[in-house]
Short mmCIF file of N, CA and C in Angstrom, two decimals:
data_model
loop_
_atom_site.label_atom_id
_atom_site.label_comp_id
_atom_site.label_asym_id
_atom_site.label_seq_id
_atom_site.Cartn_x
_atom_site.Cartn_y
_atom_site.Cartn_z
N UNK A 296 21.32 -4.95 -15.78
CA UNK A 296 22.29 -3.89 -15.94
C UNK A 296 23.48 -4.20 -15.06
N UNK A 297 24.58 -3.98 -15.74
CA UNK A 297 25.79 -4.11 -14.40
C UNK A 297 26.58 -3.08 -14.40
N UNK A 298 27.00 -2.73 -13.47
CA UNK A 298 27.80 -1.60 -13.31
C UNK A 298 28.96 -1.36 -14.08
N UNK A 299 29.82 -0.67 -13.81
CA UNK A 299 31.22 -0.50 -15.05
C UNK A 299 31.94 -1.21 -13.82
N UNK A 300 32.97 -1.76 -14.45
CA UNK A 300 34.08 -2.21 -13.35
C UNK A 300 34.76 -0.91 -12.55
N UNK A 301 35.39 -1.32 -11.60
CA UNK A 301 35.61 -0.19 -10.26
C UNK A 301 34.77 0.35 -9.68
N UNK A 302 33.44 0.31 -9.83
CA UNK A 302 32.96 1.33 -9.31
C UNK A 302 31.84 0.42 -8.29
N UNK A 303 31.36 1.05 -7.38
CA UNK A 303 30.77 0.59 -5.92
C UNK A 303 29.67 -0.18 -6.34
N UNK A 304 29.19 -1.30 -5.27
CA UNK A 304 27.91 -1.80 -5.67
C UNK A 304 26.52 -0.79 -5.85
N UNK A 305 25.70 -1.55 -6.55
CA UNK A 305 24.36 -0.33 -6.63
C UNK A 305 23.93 -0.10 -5.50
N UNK A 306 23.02 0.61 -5.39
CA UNK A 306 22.23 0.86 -3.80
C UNK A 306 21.01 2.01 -4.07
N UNK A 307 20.44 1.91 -3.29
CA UNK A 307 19.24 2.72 -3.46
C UNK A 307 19.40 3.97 -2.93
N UNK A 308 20.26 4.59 -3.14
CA UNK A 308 19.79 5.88 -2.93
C UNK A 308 20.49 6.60 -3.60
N UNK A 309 20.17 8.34 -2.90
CA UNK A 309 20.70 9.28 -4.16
C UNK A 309 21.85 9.97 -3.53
N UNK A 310 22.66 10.37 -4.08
CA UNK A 310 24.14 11.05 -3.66
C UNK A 310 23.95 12.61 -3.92
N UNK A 311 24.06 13.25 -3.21
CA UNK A 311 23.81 14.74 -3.46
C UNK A 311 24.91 15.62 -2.80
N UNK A 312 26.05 15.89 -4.05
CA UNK A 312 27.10 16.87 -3.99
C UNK A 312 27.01 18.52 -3.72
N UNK A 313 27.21 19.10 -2.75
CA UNK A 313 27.32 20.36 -2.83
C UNK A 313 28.24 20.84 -2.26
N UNK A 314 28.68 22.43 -3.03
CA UNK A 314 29.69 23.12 -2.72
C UNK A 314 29.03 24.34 -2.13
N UNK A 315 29.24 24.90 -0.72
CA UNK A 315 28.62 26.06 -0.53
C UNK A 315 29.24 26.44 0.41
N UNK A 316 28.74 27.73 0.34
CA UNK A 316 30.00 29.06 1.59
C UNK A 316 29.91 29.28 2.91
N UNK A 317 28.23 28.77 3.50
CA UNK A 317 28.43 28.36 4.82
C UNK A 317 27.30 27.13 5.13
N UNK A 318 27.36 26.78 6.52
CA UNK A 318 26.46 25.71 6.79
C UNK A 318 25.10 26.18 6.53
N UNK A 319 24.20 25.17 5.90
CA UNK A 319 22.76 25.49 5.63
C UNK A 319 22.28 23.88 5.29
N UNK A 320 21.27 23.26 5.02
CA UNK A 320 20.06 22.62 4.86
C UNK A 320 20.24 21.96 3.58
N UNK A 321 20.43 20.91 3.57
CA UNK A 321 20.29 20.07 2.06
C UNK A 321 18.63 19.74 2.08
N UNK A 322 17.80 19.65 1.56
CA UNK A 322 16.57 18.84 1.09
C UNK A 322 16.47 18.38 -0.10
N UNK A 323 16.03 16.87 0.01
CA UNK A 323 16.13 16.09 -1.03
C UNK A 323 14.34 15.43 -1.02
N UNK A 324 13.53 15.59 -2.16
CA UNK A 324 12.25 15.31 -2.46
C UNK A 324 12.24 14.51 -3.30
N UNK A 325 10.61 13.69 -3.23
CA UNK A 325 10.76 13.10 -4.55
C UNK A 325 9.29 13.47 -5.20
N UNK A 326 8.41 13.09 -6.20
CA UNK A 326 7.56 14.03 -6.80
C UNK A 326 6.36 13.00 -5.56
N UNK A 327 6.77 12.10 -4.63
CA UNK A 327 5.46 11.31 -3.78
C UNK A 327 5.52 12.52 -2.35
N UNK A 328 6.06 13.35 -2.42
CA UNK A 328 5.55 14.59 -1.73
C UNK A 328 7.05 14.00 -0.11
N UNK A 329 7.70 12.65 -0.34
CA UNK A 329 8.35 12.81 0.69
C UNK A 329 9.76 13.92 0.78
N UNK A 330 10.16 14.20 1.81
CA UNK A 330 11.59 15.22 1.89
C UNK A 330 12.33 14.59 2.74
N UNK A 331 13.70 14.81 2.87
CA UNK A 331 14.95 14.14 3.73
C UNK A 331 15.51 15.18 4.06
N UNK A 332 16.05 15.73 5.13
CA UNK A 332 17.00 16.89 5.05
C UNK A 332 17.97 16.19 5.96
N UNK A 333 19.30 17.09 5.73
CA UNK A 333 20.36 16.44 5.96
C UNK A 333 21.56 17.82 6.36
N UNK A 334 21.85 18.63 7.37
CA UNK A 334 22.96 19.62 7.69
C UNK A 334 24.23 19.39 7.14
N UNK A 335 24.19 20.49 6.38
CA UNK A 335 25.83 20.73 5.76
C UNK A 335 26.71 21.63 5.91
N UNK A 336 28.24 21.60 6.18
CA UNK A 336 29.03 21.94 6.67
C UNK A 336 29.46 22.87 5.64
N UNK A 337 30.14 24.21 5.82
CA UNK A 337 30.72 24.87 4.70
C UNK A 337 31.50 24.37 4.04
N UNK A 338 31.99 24.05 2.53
CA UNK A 338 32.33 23.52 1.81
C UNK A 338 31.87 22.72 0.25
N UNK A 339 32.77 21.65 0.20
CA UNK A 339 32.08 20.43 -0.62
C UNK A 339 31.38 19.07 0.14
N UNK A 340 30.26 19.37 0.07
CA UNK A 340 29.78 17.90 1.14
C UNK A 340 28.92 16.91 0.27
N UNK A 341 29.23 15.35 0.67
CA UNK A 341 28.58 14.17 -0.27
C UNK A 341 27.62 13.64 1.00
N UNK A 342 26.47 14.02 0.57
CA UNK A 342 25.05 12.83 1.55
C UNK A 342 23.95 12.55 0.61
N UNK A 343 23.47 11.27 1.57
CA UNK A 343 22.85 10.36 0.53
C UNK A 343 21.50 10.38 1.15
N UNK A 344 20.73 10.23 0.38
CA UNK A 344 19.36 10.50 0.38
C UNK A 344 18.79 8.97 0.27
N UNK A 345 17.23 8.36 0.67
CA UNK A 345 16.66 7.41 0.11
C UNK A 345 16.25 7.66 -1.55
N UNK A 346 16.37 6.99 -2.43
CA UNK A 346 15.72 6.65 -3.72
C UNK A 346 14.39 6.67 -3.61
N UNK A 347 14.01 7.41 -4.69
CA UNK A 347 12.21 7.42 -4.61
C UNK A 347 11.66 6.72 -5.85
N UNK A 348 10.60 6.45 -6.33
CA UNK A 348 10.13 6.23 -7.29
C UNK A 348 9.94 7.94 -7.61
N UNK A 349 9.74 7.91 -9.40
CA UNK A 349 9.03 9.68 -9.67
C UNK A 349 10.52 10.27 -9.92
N UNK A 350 10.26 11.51 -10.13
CA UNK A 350 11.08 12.82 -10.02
C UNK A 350 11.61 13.16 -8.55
N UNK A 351 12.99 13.41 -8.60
CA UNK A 351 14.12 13.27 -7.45
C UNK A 351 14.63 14.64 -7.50
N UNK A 352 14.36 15.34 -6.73
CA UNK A 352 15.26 16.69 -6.63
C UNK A 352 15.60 16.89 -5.49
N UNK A 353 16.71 18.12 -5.73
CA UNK A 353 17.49 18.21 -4.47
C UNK A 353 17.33 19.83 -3.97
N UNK A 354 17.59 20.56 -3.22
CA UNK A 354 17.60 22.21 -2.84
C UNK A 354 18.54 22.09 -1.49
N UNK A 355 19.15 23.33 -1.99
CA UNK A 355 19.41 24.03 -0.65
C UNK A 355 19.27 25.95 -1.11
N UNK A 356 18.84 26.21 0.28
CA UNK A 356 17.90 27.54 0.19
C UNK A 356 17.11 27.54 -1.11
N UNK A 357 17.31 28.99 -1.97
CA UNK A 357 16.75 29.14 -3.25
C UNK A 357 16.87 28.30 -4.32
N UNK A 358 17.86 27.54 -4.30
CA UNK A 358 18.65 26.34 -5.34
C UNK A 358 18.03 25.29 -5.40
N UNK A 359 17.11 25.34 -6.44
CA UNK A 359 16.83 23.72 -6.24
C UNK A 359 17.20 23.00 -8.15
N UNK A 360 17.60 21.87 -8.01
CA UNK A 360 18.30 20.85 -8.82
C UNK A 360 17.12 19.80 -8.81
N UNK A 361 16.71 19.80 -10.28
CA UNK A 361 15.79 18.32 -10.50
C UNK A 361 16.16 17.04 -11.69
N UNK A 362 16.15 16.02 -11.26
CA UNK A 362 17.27 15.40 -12.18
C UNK A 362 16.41 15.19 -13.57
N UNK A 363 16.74 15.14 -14.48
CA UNK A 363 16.02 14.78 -15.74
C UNK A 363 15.55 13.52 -15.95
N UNK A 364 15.93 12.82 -15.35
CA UNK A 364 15.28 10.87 -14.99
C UNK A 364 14.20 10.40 -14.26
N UNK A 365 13.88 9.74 -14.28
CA UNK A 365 12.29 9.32 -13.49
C UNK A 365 12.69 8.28 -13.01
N UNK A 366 12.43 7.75 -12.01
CA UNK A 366 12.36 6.41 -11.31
C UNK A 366 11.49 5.45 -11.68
N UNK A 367 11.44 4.75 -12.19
CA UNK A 367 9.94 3.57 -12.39
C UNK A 367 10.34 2.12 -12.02
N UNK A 368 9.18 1.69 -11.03
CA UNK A 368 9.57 0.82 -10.71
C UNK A 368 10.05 -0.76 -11.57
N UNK A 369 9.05 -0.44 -12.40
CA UNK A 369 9.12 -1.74 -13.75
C UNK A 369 9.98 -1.63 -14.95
N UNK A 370 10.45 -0.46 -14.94
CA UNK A 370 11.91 -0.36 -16.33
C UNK A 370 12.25 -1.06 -16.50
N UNK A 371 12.20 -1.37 -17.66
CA UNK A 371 12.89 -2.79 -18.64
C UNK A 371 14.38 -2.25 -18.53
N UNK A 372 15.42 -3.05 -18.78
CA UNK A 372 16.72 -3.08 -18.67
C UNK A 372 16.78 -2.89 -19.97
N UNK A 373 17.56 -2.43 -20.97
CA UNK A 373 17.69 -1.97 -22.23
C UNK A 373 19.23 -2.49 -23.14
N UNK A 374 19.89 -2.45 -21.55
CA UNK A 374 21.46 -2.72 -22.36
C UNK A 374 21.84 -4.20 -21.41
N UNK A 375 20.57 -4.85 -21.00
CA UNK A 375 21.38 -6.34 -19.89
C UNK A 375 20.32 -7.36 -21.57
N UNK A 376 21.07 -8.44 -21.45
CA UNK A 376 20.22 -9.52 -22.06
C UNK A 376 20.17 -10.66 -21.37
N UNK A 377 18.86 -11.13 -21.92
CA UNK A 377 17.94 -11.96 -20.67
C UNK A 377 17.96 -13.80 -21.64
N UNK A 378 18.07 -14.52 -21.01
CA UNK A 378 17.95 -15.69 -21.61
C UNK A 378 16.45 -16.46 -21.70
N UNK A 379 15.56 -16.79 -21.97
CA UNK A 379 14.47 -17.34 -22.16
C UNK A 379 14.34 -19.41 -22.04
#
């Protein structure tokens, strides 16, 4: 897979955008039971989480966000072609 042009190299982890009205608690999980938390400032704030294998979600307080994608470690590439 390669990225689109302009845009940053890959990296393993997850980017988690929020907009909120005062400082509170980002937590970021993945379905292997680990959590990351990370303090956020009132506003729009960008922090990055480790990549998990599984289901990746994010919360702050009551809010929680789960992404519709799964992590697997062995995913075939779908749109790269491979030479033999």
């Amino acid at each position: 897979m390669l990225p689109r042009s302009g845009t940053s190299a890959a990296r393993d982890t997850v980017e988690v955008l929020s907009s909120i009205t005062r400082a509170a608690t980002v937590k970021a999980s993945s379905r292997r039971g680990r959590e990351d938390l990370r303090a956020a400032r009132a506003g729009l704030q960008a922090k990055t989480f480790p990549l998990a294998y599984g289901t990746n979600k994010a919360s702050v307080g009551a809010v929680t966000v789960t992404s519709p994608w799964q992590v697997k470690k062995d995913s075939p590439c779908r749109t790269c072609s491979t030479t033999r």
